[in-house]
Amino acid sequence: MRLSRSLIPTLKEVPAEAQIASHRLMLRAGLVRQMAAGIYAWLPAGLRVLNNIADIVREEQNAAGAQEVLMPTIQPASLWQESGRYEDYGKEMLRIKDRHERDLLYGPTNEEMITDIFRQSLRSYKELPQIAYHIQWKFRDEVRPRFGVMRGREFLMKDAYSFDLDYEGAVISYRKMMLSYMRTFQRLGVKAIPMVADTGPIGGDLSHEFIILAPTGESQVFYDAAFEDIDYSASNFNIANTDDLGRFYETMTTHYAATEEKHDTAAWDAVGADRRREGRGIEVGHIFYFGTKYTAAMNFSVVGPDGQKTFPEMGSYGIGISRMVGALIEASHDEAGIIWPDSVAPFAVGILNLKQGDAATDAMCEEVYGKLQAVALYDDRSERAGVKFADADLMGHPWQIIIGPRGAAAGRVELKRRATGEREELTLDEAMARVTESLSAKPA
Ligand code: P5A
């Protein structure tokens, strides 16, 4: 994209309403604009990040055997009356009446709806197990929406739901999702630690939160350094192999990890002093096993192997896609701005024209832009070089190709790596080779 013709309204001033770095930077880098409390419009650069995250989540869900569906945002109250949650959910649920005075709601989650969908179609245990997911907007009328997209009222979630014949099957689905989450977070370039958690209004017996480490995170976390060295790749754990899933789950659950609320000082003291890690964290995912809570309440049964009706066992699995945008920024920024991981950056490359109107500079910039159009933001504004440097650092492009009249005359550019600040003068071909090689490199 050409910055001169883009809706990427960067701000020099720090917005007064934003209390944390990610919120400030998301506003300043022109990623989002607030439309109402906890409700945001995603502008082009922000939407590219959101889509990049969703794509990685989608690929890893598909690789785990989950099927993508798309359920509506608006749900009938009747489904929630069946499960008993219509009253329980309280004021956090946005309730709506249509013109016929029928009760609807803007979905805060989809356990009831997916149960209804499976209930309409499945008859036999032979059709199990199944996992379905969607990536859809949710609404929760949070008492105190804050920190920008981190605690919004309208937010984008990936929510998956598993259906199994029995407990043993449900455990396998749970572990599959857990492994797929660890791979997802690794590809997003963040360290995530699974921690035993409370189940809250979703209910059930077993639950893990996924906390990514960021110095400004909301909760204090304690974990064993062993988590930092686990290889989640397919070469170590085959997600389709039950034994591998068992070995993976054991690896995850034998090491100590807890948030402040669940911290157990005796167990912590048993962890080797050199392996104890403490930090701040942000919850970006949460998974639940709740057995037949919804299938029994909503009378969804299948015929089991013994000919008897049986209620399938369920789990649900969430990732906060829009929250993840903020969380990634919390985990990776400096005083100058955002430092995007390569895998999610809105633009892999920023092209900085230091002298708009200089024929050789313009020509070289156009040549580079022509080749990298799909992944580059070309700063072709008639602004001072200093403004362009500051905005490129603010927006956080992993690579900057800096082109000025002196270099252009000699066929040379400056290549800057945002994460390290390293700058190198190279020929145009060398710089292009370096950038394209890094773009095609496999994710870490
Ligand atoms: C799991 C999937 C659930 O809703 N039902 C379907 C289960 N879990 S959860 O923990 O309540 O939410 C899952 C993830 O969604 C993100 N999230 C939010 N993001 C932004 N603003 C909010 N107000 C918000 N609430 C939840 C979190 O990342 C959470 O882990």
Tab-separated table of C-alpha atoms and ligand atoms in Angstrom:
chain	number	residue	atom	x	y	z
A	1	MET	CA	0.000	0.000	0.000
A	2	ARG	CA	1.016	3.602	-0.549
A	3	LEU	CA	0.921	5.445	2.738
A	4	SER	CA	-0.175	8.692	1.048
A	5	ARG	CA	-3.409	6.952	-0.010
A	6	SER	CA	-3.979	4.800	3.071
A	7	LEU	CA	-6.243	5.075	6.062
A	8	ILE	CA	-3.363	4.633	8.478
A	9	PRO	CA	-3.756	7.704	10.676
A	10	THR	CA	-0.630	7.660	12.838
A	11	LEU	CA	-0.544	10.006	15.822
A	12	LYS	CA	2.435	11.847	17.260
A	13	GLU	CA	0.663	12.640	20.503
A	14	VAL	CA	0.054	9.991	23.124
A	15	PRO	CA	-3.728	9.555	23.522
A	16	ALA	CA	-4.726	10.534	27.051
A	17	GLU	CA	-7.330	7.786	27.492
A	18	ALA	CA	-4.887	4.917	26.950
A	19	GLN	CA	-3.304	3.520	30.106
A	20	ILE	CA	-1.161	0.719	28.735
A	21	ALA	CA	1.462	0.520	26.007
A	22	SER	CA	-0.477	-1.658	23.584
A	23	HIS	CA	-3.548	0.569	23.713
A	24	ARG	CA	-1.451	3.690	23.185
A	25	LEU	CA	0.485	2.100	20.326
A	26	MET	CA	-2.597	0.674	18.622
A	27	LEU	CA	-4.109	4.156	18.520
A	28	ARG	CA	-0.853	5.879	17.609
A	29	ALA	CA	0.003	3.397	14.825
A	30	GLY	CA	-3.489	3.843	13.344
A	31	LEU	CA	-4.575	0.228	13.845
A	32	VAL	CA	-7.939	0.872	15.496
A	33	ARG	CA	-10.316	3.625	16.506
A	34	GLN	CA	-12.783	3.451	19.370
A	35	MET	CA	-16.435	3.738	18.322
A	36	ALA	CA	-18.010	3.289	21.778
A	37	ALA	CA	-16.773	1.966	25.129
A	38	GLY	CA	-15.052	-1.358	24.399
A	39	ILE	CA	-16.078	-1.289	20.729
A	40	TYR	CA	-13.470	-0.701	18.032
A	41	ALA	CA	-13.251	-0.220	14.290
A	42	TRP	CA	-10.297	-2.010	12.719
A	43	LEU	CA	-8.466	0.131	10.176
A	44	PRO	CA	-6.457	-1.393	7.291
A	45	ALA	CA	-3.196	-2.054	9.154
A	46	GLY	CA	-4.979	-3.364	12.251
A	47	LEU	CA	-7.216	-5.591	10.182
A	48	ARG	CA	-4.195	-7.111	8.447
A	49	VAL	CA	-2.764	-8.114	11.825
A	50	LEU	CA	-6.116	-9.491	12.973
A	51	ASN	CA	-6.401	-11.538	9.769
A	52	ASN	CA	-2.817	-12.791	10.003
A	53	ILE	CA	-3.436	-14.044	13.534
A	54	ALA	CA	-6.751	-15.621	12.522
A	55	ASP	CA	-5.047	-17.390	9.584
A	56	ILE	CA	-2.410	-18.978	11.821
A	57	VAL	CA	-5.054	-20.037	14.341
A	58	ARG	CA	-7.159	-21.469	11.496
A	59	GLU	CA	-4.261	-23.448	10.008
A	60	GLU	CA	-3.422	-25.007	13.357
A	61	GLN	CA	-7.078	-25.808	14.118
A	62	ASN	CA	-7.431	-27.493	10.726
A	63	ALA	CA	-4.188	-29.411	11.316
A	64	ALA	CA	-5.681	-30.713	14.574
A	65	GLY	CA	-8.670	-32.043	12.639
A	66	ALA	CA	-11.142	-29.328	13.641
A	67	GLN	CA	-13.700	-28.225	11.013
A	68	GLU	CA	-14.451	-24.583	10.401
A	69	VAL	CA	-18.057	-23.395	10.548
A	70	LEU	CA	-19.568	-19.948	10.971
A	71	MET	CA	-22.339	-19.469	13.478
A	72	PRO	CA	-24.314	-16.209	13.679
A	73	THR	CA	-23.569	-13.457	16.180
A	74	ILE	CA	-27.261	-13.211	17.090
A	75	GLN	CA	-28.754	-16.134	18.980
A	76	PRO	CA	-32.290	-17.015	20.136
A	77	ALA	CA	-32.792	-16.819	23.913
A	78	SER	CA	-34.581	-20.170	23.781
A	79	LEU	CA	-31.299	-22.105	23.435
A	80	TRP	CA	-29.962	-20.484	26.592
A	81	GLN	CA	-33.205	-21.117	28.431
A	82	GLU	CA	-32.709	-24.812	27.647
A	83	SER	CA	-29.235	-24.880	29.152
A	84	GLY	CA	-30.258	-22.724	32.100
A	85	ARG	CA	-27.640	-20.064	31.367
A	86	TYR	CA	-30.059	-17.368	30.150
A	87	GLU	CA	-30.606	-16.087	33.678
A	88	ASP	CA	-27.171	-17.073	35.025
A	89	TYR	CA	-25.263	-14.961	32.540
A	90	GLY	CA	-26.719	-11.798	34.033
A	91	LYS	CA	-25.926	-8.308	32.840
A	92	GLU	CA	-22.899	-9.355	30.838
A	93	MET	CA	-25.258	-10.651	28.145
A	94	LEU	CA	-26.549	-8.130	25.610
A	95	ARG	CA	-30.229	-8.920	25.263
A	96	ILE	CA	-32.191	-7.876	22.191
A	97	LYS	CA	-35.862	-7.963	21.194
A	98	ASP	CA	-36.905	-8.234	17.556
A	99	ARG	CA	-40.018	-6.618	16.030
A	100	HIS	CA	-42.123	-9.598	17.120
A	101	GLU	CA	-40.979	-9.156	20.715
A	102	ARG	CA	-38.943	-12.350	20.476
A	103	ASP	CA	-35.933	-12.538	22.770
A	104	LEU	CA	-32.567	-12.657	21.082
A	105	LEU	CA	-29.041	-12.008	22.301
A	106	TYR	CA	-25.642	-11.126	20.894
A	107	GLY	CA	-23.623	-14.275	21.575
A	108	PRO	CA	-20.972	-14.102	24.307
A	109	THR	CA	-19.977	-17.727	23.479
A	110	ASN	CA	-21.528	-20.633	21.545
A	111	GLU	CA	-21.793	-23.816	23.655
A	112	GLU	CA	-25.594	-23.925	23.343
A	113	MET	CA	-25.729	-23.138	19.652
A	114	ILE	CA	-23.139	-25.712	18.596
A	115	THR	CA	-24.885	-28.322	20.773
A	116	ASP	CA	-28.130	-27.526	18.960
A	117	ILE	CA	-26.450	-27.854	15.557
A	118	PHE	CA	-24.947	-31.252	16.411
A	119	ARG	CA	-28.216	-32.325	18.032
A	120	GLN	CA	-30.066	-31.692	14.770
A	121	SER	CA	-27.787	-33.931	12.732
A	122	LEU	CA	-26.001	-36.630	14.718
A	123	ARG	CA	-27.690	-39.883	15.625
A	124	SER	CA	-24.968	-42.476	16.225
A	125	TYR	CA	-21.728	-42.827	18.151
A	126	LYS	CA	-20.195	-43.826	14.800
A	127	GLU	CA	-20.252	-40.141	13.811
A	128	LEU	CA	-18.044	-39.201	16.782
A	129	PRO	CA	-15.575	-37.771	17.651
A	130	GLN	CA	-15.924	-34.351	16.021
A	131	ILE	CA	-14.503	-30.903	16.630
A	132	ALA	CA	-15.963	-27.748	15.069
A	133	TYR	CA	-14.791	-24.171	15.448
A	134	HIS	CA	-15.514	-20.707	14.180
A	135	ILE	CA	-13.883	-17.310	14.285
A	136	GLN	CA	-16.628	-14.865	15.129
A	137	TRP	CA	-17.336	-11.649	17.016
A	138	LYS	CA	-18.637	-11.953	20.540
A	139	PHE	CA	-20.240	-9.431	22.827
A	140	ARG	CA	-19.875	-9.299	26.600
A	141	ASP	CA	-21.130	-6.235	28.376
A	142	GLU	CA	-18.072	-6.047	30.637
A	143	VAL	CA	-18.518	-3.784	33.685
A	144	ARG	CA	-15.214	-2.099	33.008
A	145	PRO	CA	-14.033	-2.422	29.412
A	146	ARG	CA	-10.425	-1.246	29.389
A	147	PHE	CA	-6.985	-1.501	27.912
A	148	GLY	CA	-8.312	-1.133	24.369
A	149	VAL	CA	-8.906	-4.416	22.574
A	150	MET	CA	-7.535	-6.408	25.520
A	151	ARG	CA	-10.790	-6.187	27.410
A	152	GLY	CA	-13.336	-5.096	24.879
A	153	ARG	CA	-17.074	-5.535	24.870
A	154	GLU	CA	-17.146	-6.631	21.240
A	155	PHE	CA	-14.180	-8.911	20.519
A	156	LEU	CA	-13.087	-11.583	18.071
A	157	MET	CA	-12.733	-15.102	19.396
A	158	LYS	CA	-11.842	-18.452	17.908
A	159	ASP	CA	-14.034	-20.908	19.738
A	160	ALA	CA	-13.901	-24.643	19.159
A	161	TYR	CA	-16.176	-27.356	20.538
A	162	SER	CA	-15.464	-31.076	20.799
A	163	PHE	CA	-17.954	-33.940	20.981
A	164	ASP	CA	-16.851	-37.398	22.068
A	165	LEU	CA	-18.586	-40.620	22.999
A	166	ASP	CA	-16.901	-40.960	26.375
A	167	TYR	CA	-14.463	-39.477	28.853
A	168	GLU	CA	-11.411	-41.156	27.291
A	169	GLY	CA	-12.279	-39.614	23.934
A	170	ALA	CA	-12.916	-36.191	25.452
A	171	VAL	CA	-9.477	-36.253	27.048
A	172	ILE	CA	-7.878	-36.914	23.672
A	173	SER	CA	-9.737	-33.966	22.117
A	174	TYR	CA	-8.693	-31.744	25.014
A	175	ARG	CA	-5.041	-32.653	24.559
A	176	LYS	CA	-5.240	-32.161	20.795
A	177	MET	CA	-6.521	-28.640	21.267
A	178	MET	CA	-3.879	-27.956	23.885
A	179	LEU	CA	-1.084	-29.042	21.539
A	180	SER	CA	-2.584	-27.058	18.684
A	181	TYR	CA	-2.596	-23.998	20.985
A	182	MET	CA	1.065	-24.362	21.892
A	183	ARG	CA	1.921	-24.571	18.183
A	184	THR	CA	-0.251	-21.577	17.417
A	185	PHE	CA	1.423	-19.404	20.051
A	186	GLN	CA	4.867	-20.525	18.943
A	187	ARG	CA	4.070	-19.459	15.381
A	188	LEU	CA	2.760	-16.135	16.655
A	189	GLY	CA	6.206	-15.582	18.121
A	190	VAL	CA	5.205	-15.549	21.790
A	191	LYS	CA	5.985	-17.655	24.802
A	192	ALA	CA	2.782	-19.115	26.247
A	193	ILE	CA	2.410	-21.178	29.404
A	194	PRO	CA	-0.646	-23.352	30.148
A	195	MET	CA	-1.934	-23.060	33.708
A	196	VAL	CA	-4.670	-24.862	35.593
A	197	ALA	CA	-7.617	-22.480	35.840
A	198	ASP	CA	-11.113	-21.954	37.223
A	199	THR	CA	-14.027	-22.720	34.929
A	200	GLY	CA	-16.302	-19.735	35.735
A	201	PRO	CA	-19.566	-19.392	33.804
A	202	ILE	CA	-18.556	-21.992	31.172
A	203	GLY	CA	-18.545	-24.694	33.863
A	204	GLY	CA	-16.910	-28.118	34.042
A	205	ASP	CA	-14.209	-30.080	35.801
A	206	LEU	CA	-10.995	-29.291	34.003
A	207	SER	CA	-9.649	-26.109	32.528
A	208	HIS	CA	-6.408	-24.475	31.451
A	209	GLU	CA	-5.597	-20.866	30.707
A	210	PHE	CA	-2.844	-19.936	28.298
A	211	ILE	CA	-0.829	-17.032	29.547
A	212	ILE	CA	1.646	-15.170	27.410
A	213	LEU	CA	4.475	-13.428	29.088
A	214	ALA	CA	4.591	-9.662	28.897
A	215	PRO	CA	6.043	-7.299	31.474
A	216	THR	CA	2.808	-5.288	31.623
A	217	GLY	CA	0.483	-8.313	31.945
A	218	GLU	CA	-2.449	-8.235	34.349
A	219	SER	CA	-1.510	-11.229	36.477
A	220	GLN	CA	1.631	-12.388	38.214
A	221	VAL	CA	2.704	-15.845	37.053
A	222	PHE	CA	5.122	-18.458	38.358
A	223	TYR	CA	6.497	-21.183	36.101
A	224	ASP	CA	9.249	-23.711	35.594
A	225	ALA	CA	11.881	-22.715	33.008
A	226	ALA	CA	11.406	-26.189	31.503
A	227	PHE	CA	8.490	-24.712	29.519
A	228	GLU	CA	10.926	-22.631	27.526
A	229	ASP	CA	12.638	-25.640	25.980
A	230	ILE	CA	9.745	-27.844	24.919
A	231	ASP	CA	9.614	-28.650	21.210
A	232	TYR	CA	5.947	-28.664	20.165
A	233	SER	CA	6.624	-29.425	16.508
A	234	ALA	CA	5.104	-32.326	14.584
A	235	SER	CA	8.458	-34.090	14.603
A	236	ASN	CA	8.260	-34.355	18.395
A	237	PHE	CA	4.511	-34.831	18.883
A	238	ASN	CA	2.230	-36.317	16.235
A	239	ILE	CA	-1.152	-34.724	16.958
A	240	ALA	CA	-2.994	-37.731	15.482
A	241	ASN	CA	-1.236	-40.200	17.797
A	242	THR	CA	-2.823	-40.857	21.199
A	243	ASP	CA	0.451	-41.904	22.845
A	244	ASP	CA	2.148	-38.753	21.644
A	245	LEU	CA	-0.735	-36.689	23.030
A	246	GLY	CA	-0.352	-38.454	26.360
A	247	ARG	CA	3.382	-37.769	26.427
A	248	PHE	CA	2.741	-34.137	25.476
A	249	TYR	CA	0.115	-33.662	28.198
A	250	GLU	CA	2.373	-35.198	30.808
A	251	THR	CA	5.195	-32.870	29.782
A	252	MET	CA	2.864	-29.907	30.180
A	253	THR	CA	1.350	-30.857	33.483
A	254	THR	CA	4.390	-32.154	35.361
A	255	HIS	CA	6.107	-28.774	35.329
A	256	TYR	CA	5.003	-26.127	37.781
A	257	ALA	CA	2.973	-23.200	36.434
A	258	ALA	CA	0.437	-21.074	38.288
A	259	THR	CA	-1.106	-17.643	38.430
A	260	GLU	CA	-1.071	-15.707	41.690
A	261	GLU	CA	-4.530	-16.965	42.727
A	262	LYS	CA	-3.481	-20.601	42.464
A	263	HIS	CA	0.123	-20.243	43.538
A	264	ASP	CA	1.270	-23.008	45.882
A	265	THR	CA	4.402	-21.970	47.726
A	266	ALA	CA	5.249	-25.494	48.885
A	267	ALA	CA	5.181	-26.847	45.323
A	268	TRP	CA	7.083	-23.766	44.135
A	269	ASP	CA	9.848	-24.350	46.652
A	270	ALA	CA	10.255	-27.866	45.268
A	271	VAL	CA	11.183	-26.417	41.842
A	272	GLY	CA	14.950	-26.016	41.473
A	273	ALA	CA	15.955	-22.431	42.282
A	274	ASP	CA	17.679	-22.047	38.909
A	275	ARG	CA	14.480	-23.060	37.122
A	276	ARG	CA	12.050	-20.728	38.882
A	277	ARG	CA	10.705	-18.019	36.605
A	278	GLU	CA	8.342	-15.227	37.584
A	279	GLY	CA	6.724	-12.633	35.424
A	280	ARG	CA	3.587	-10.871	34.347
A	281	GLY	CA	1.165	-12.537	31.984
A	282	ILE	CA	-1.890	-12.012	29.801
A	283	GLU	CA	-4.571	-14.667	29.274
A	284	VAL	CA	-4.950	-15.212	25.544
A	285	GLY	CA	-6.628	-18.604	25.540
A	286	HIS	CA	-8.788	-20.740	27.773
A	287	ILE	CA	-9.928	-24.347	27.339
A	288	PHE	CA	-12.564	-26.345	29.194
A	289	TYR	CA	-13.739	-29.931	29.636
A	290	PHE	CA	-17.279	-30.053	30.999
A	291	GLY	CA	-18.551	-33.536	30.073
A	292	THR	CA	-22.296	-33.742	29.499
A	293	LYS	CA	-23.256	-30.389	31.060
A	294	TYR	CA	-24.811	-29.034	27.855
A	295	THR	CA	-25.680	-32.253	26.020
A	296	ALA	CA	-27.696	-33.523	29.007
A	297	ALA	CA	-29.410	-30.187	29.694
A	298	MET	CA	-30.319	-29.831	26.013
A	299	ASN	CA	-31.121	-33.508	25.554
A	300	PHE	CA	-28.622	-34.274	22.801
A	301	SER	CA	-27.994	-37.994	22.762
A	302	VAL	CA	-26.633	-40.469	20.239
A	303	VAL	CA	-27.103	-44.215	20.099
A	304	GLY	CA	-24.043	-45.783	21.704
A	305	PRO	CA	-22.293	-49.073	20.795
A	306	ASP	CA	-24.577	-50.893	23.270
A	307	GLY	CA	-27.733	-49.571	21.565
A	308	GLN	CA	-28.450	-47.255	24.511
A	309	LYS	CA	-28.872	-43.483	24.262
A	310	THR	CA	-25.866	-41.644	25.577
A	311	PHE	CA	-25.023	-37.961	26.016
A	312	PRO	CA	-21.791	-36.960	24.212
A	313	GLU	CA	-18.969	-35.490	26.273
A	314	MET	CA	-17.973	-31.944	25.393
A	315	GLY	CA	-15.141	-29.473	25.707
A	316	SER	CA	-14.771	-25.888	24.495
A	317	TYR	CA	-11.623	-24.052	23.507
A	318	GLY	CA	-11.167	-20.305	23.096
A	319	ILE	CA	-8.479	-17.983	21.779
A	320	GLY	CA	-8.961	-14.225	22.000
A	321	ILE	CA	-7.935	-13.184	18.489
A	322	SER	CA	-8.467	-9.450	18.957
A	323	ARG	CA	-6.977	-9.545	22.463
A	324	MET	CA	-3.945	-11.261	20.942
A	325	VAL	CA	-3.181	-8.152	18.882
A	326	GLY	CA	-2.812	-6.132	22.075
A	327	ALA	CA	-1.007	-8.933	23.878
A	328	LEU	CA	1.583	-9.289	21.106
A	329	ILE	CA	2.305	-5.578	21.352
A	330	GLU	CA	2.622	-5.766	25.141
A	331	ALA	CA	5.116	-8.593	24.658
A	332	SER	CA	7.066	-6.847	21.919
A	333	HIS	CA	7.573	-3.081	21.780
A	334	ASP	CA	10.049	-0.357	22.760
A	335	GLU	CA	9.903	3.415	23.321
A	336	ALA	CA	9.750	4.011	19.581
A	337	GLY	CA	6.822	1.723	18.872
A	338	ILE	CA	5.680	-1.749	17.963
A	339	ILE	CA	8.089	-4.573	17.073
A	340	TRP	CA	5.905	-7.019	15.134
A	341	PRO	CA	6.832	-10.686	14.982
A	342	ASP	CA	7.433	-11.512	11.294
A	343	SER	CA	4.470	-13.909	11.229
A	344	VAL	CA	1.786	-11.293	11.949
A	345	ALA	CA	3.193	-7.927	10.871
A	346	PRO	CA	0.673	-5.922	8.824
A	347	PHE	CA	3.496	-5.121	6.414
A	348	ALA	CA	6.700	-7.134	6.366
A	349	VAL	CA	8.519	-4.208	4.796
A	350	GLY	CA	8.332	-0.439	5.026
A	351	ILE	CA	9.817	1.422	2.083
A	352	LEU	CA	10.997	4.882	3.127
A	353	ASN	CA	11.428	7.467	0.407
A	354	LEU	CA	13.643	10.106	2.012
A	355	LYS	CA	13.261	12.599	-0.813
A	356	GLN	CA	9.931	12.485	-2.530
A	357	GLY	CA	10.255	14.248	-5.889
A	358	ASP	CA	13.908	13.369	-6.477
A	359	ALA	CA	13.748	11.434	-9.757
A	360	ALA	CA	16.340	8.741	-8.967
A	361	THR	CA	14.963	8.186	-5.436
A	362	ASP	CA	11.368	7.970	-6.650
A	363	ALA	CA	12.343	5.545	-9.422
A	364	MET	CA	14.200	3.230	-7.086
A	365	CYS	CA	11.374	3.278	-4.531
A	366	GLU	CA	8.848	2.473	-7.263
A	367	GLU	CA	10.997	-0.433	-8.418
A	368	VAL	CA	11.201	-1.896	-4.904
A	369	TYR	CA	7.512	-1.274	-4.287
A	370	GLY	CA	6.614	-2.942	-7.587
A	371	LYS	CA	8.360	-6.116	-6.431
A	372	LEU	CA	7.141	-6.161	-2.829
A	373	GLN	CA	3.691	-4.638	-3.245
A	374	ALA	CA	1.783	-7.430	-1.489
A	375	VAL	CA	3.820	-7.161	1.711
A	376	ALA	CA	5.073	-3.574	1.723
A	377	LEU	CA	3.902	-0.194	2.903
A	378	TYR	CA	5.507	2.489	0.765
A	379	ASP	CA	5.927	5.771	2.616
A	380	ASP	CA	5.519	8.078	-0.363
A	381	ARG	CA	4.235	11.053	1.625
A	382	SER	CA	5.898	14.413	1.221
A	383	GLU	CA	7.073	14.395	4.815
A	384	ARG	CA	10.477	14.993	6.357
A	385	ALA	CA	12.788	11.994	6.694
A	386	GLY	CA	12.562	12.249	10.491
A	387	VAL	CA	8.785	11.822	10.392
A	388	LYS	CA	9.125	8.767	8.163
A	389	PHE	CA	11.740	7.159	10.432
A	390	ALA	CA	9.575	7.740	13.479
A	391	ASP	CA	6.411	6.401	11.837
A	392	ALA	CA	8.165	3.303	10.464
A	393	ASP	CA	9.458	2.465	13.946
A	394	LEU	CA	6.039	3.217	15.429
A	395	MET	CA	4.254	0.920	12.955
A	396	GLY	CA	6.854	-1.776	13.592
A	397	HIS	CA	7.567	-3.201	10.129
A	398	PRO	CA	10.086	-6.036	10.655
A	399	TRP	CA	12.185	-4.627	7.756
A	400	GLN	CA	12.723	-1.096	6.543
A	401	ILE	CA	14.229	-0.327	3.156
A	402	ILE	CA	15.467	3.249	3.345
A	403	ILE	CA	16.151	5.049	0.080
A	404	GLY	CA	17.652	8.538	-0.283
A	405	PRO	CA	19.178	10.518	-3.148
A	406	ARG	CA	22.812	9.649	-2.329
A	407	GLY	CA	22.150	5.911	-2.193
A	408	ALA	CA	19.827	5.964	-5.192
A	409	ALA	CA	22.539	7.556	-7.324
A	410	ALA	CA	24.928	4.740	-6.316
A	411	GLY	CA	22.321	1.951	-6.551
A	412	ARG	CA	22.426	1.429	-2.802
A	413	VAL	CA	19.841	1.344	-0.020
A	414	GLU	CA	19.872	1.049	3.722
A	415	LEU	CA	18.254	-2.028	5.236
A	416	LYS	CA	17.081	-1.859	8.835
A	417	ARG	CA	15.879	-4.694	11.023
A	418	ARG	CA	13.320	-3.273	13.454
A	419	ALA	CA	13.848	-5.845	16.215
A	420	THR	CA	17.580	-5.291	16.587
A	421	GLY	CA	17.947	-1.797	15.191
A	422	GLU	CA	20.758	-3.073	12.931
A	423	ARG	CA	21.254	-1.003	9.782
A	424	GLU	CA	23.297	-2.023	6.787
A	425	GLU	CA	24.098	-0.333	3.518
A	426	LEU	CA	23.587	-2.791	0.669
A	427	THR	CA	23.040	-2.869	-3.058
A	428	LEU	CA	19.383	-3.006	-3.963
A	429	ASP	CA	19.745	-6.638	-5.059
A	430	GLU	CA	21.407	-7.663	-1.805
A	431	ALA	CA	18.688	-5.976	0.231
A	432	MET	CA	15.908	-7.579	-1.813
A	433	ALA	CA	17.534	-11.000	-1.470
A	434	ARG	CA	17.850	-10.576	2.303
A	435	VAL	CA	14.220	-9.557	2.695
A	436	THR	CA	12.717	-12.178	0.384
A	437	GLU	CA	14.789	-14.902	2.010
A	438	SER	CA	13.498	-13.932	5.439
A	439	LEU	CA	9.899	-13.789	4.155
A	440	SER	CA	10.061	-17.304	2.784
A	441	ALA	CA	11.795	-18.729	5.865
A	442	LYS	CA	9.793	-21.228	7.866
A	443	PRO	CA	8.263	-19.871	11.056
A	444	ALA	CA	10.271	-20.583	14.211
B	1	P5A	C1	-14.094	-21.262	25.392
B	1	P5A	C2	-14.518	-21.074	23.968
B	1	P5A	C3	-14.946	-19.221	26.612
B	1	P5A	O1	-15.721	-18.353	26.278
B	1	P5A	N1	-16.351	-20.777	25.385
B	1	P5A	C4	-15.992	-20.915	23.992
B	1	P5A	C5	-15.198	-20.690	26.228
B	1	P5A	N2	-13.831	-18.969	27.311
B	1	P5A	S1	-13.355	-17.532	27.826
B	1	P5A	O2	-12.220	-17.740	28.649
B	1	P5A	O3	-14.429	-16.848	28.442
B	1	P5A	O4	-12.922	-16.691	26.579
B	1	P5A	C6	-11.927	-17.213	25.703
B	1	P5A	C7	-10.897	-16.164	25.369
B	1	P5A	O5	-11.519	-15.014	24.804
B	1	P5A	C8	-10.791	-13.861	25.152
B	1	P5A	N3	-11.685	-12.880	25.812
B	1	P5A	C9	-11.687	-11.557	25.538
B	1	P5A	N4	-10.969	-10.821	24.681
B	1	P5A	C10	-11.184	-9.491	24.635
B	1	P5A	N5	-12.097	-8.861	25.406
B	1	P5A	C11	-12.863	-9.561	26.292
B	1	P5A	N6	-13.773	-8.933	27.031
B	1	P5A	C12	-12.664	-10.979	26.384
B	1	P5A	N7	-13.212	-11.972	27.131
B	1	P5A	C13	-12.607	-13.118	26.765
B	1	P5A	C14	-9.690	-14.282	26.086
B	1	P5A	O6	-8.483	-14.412	25.354
B	1	P5A	C15	-10.158	-15.634	26.580
B	1	P5A	O7	-9.078	-16.476	26.918
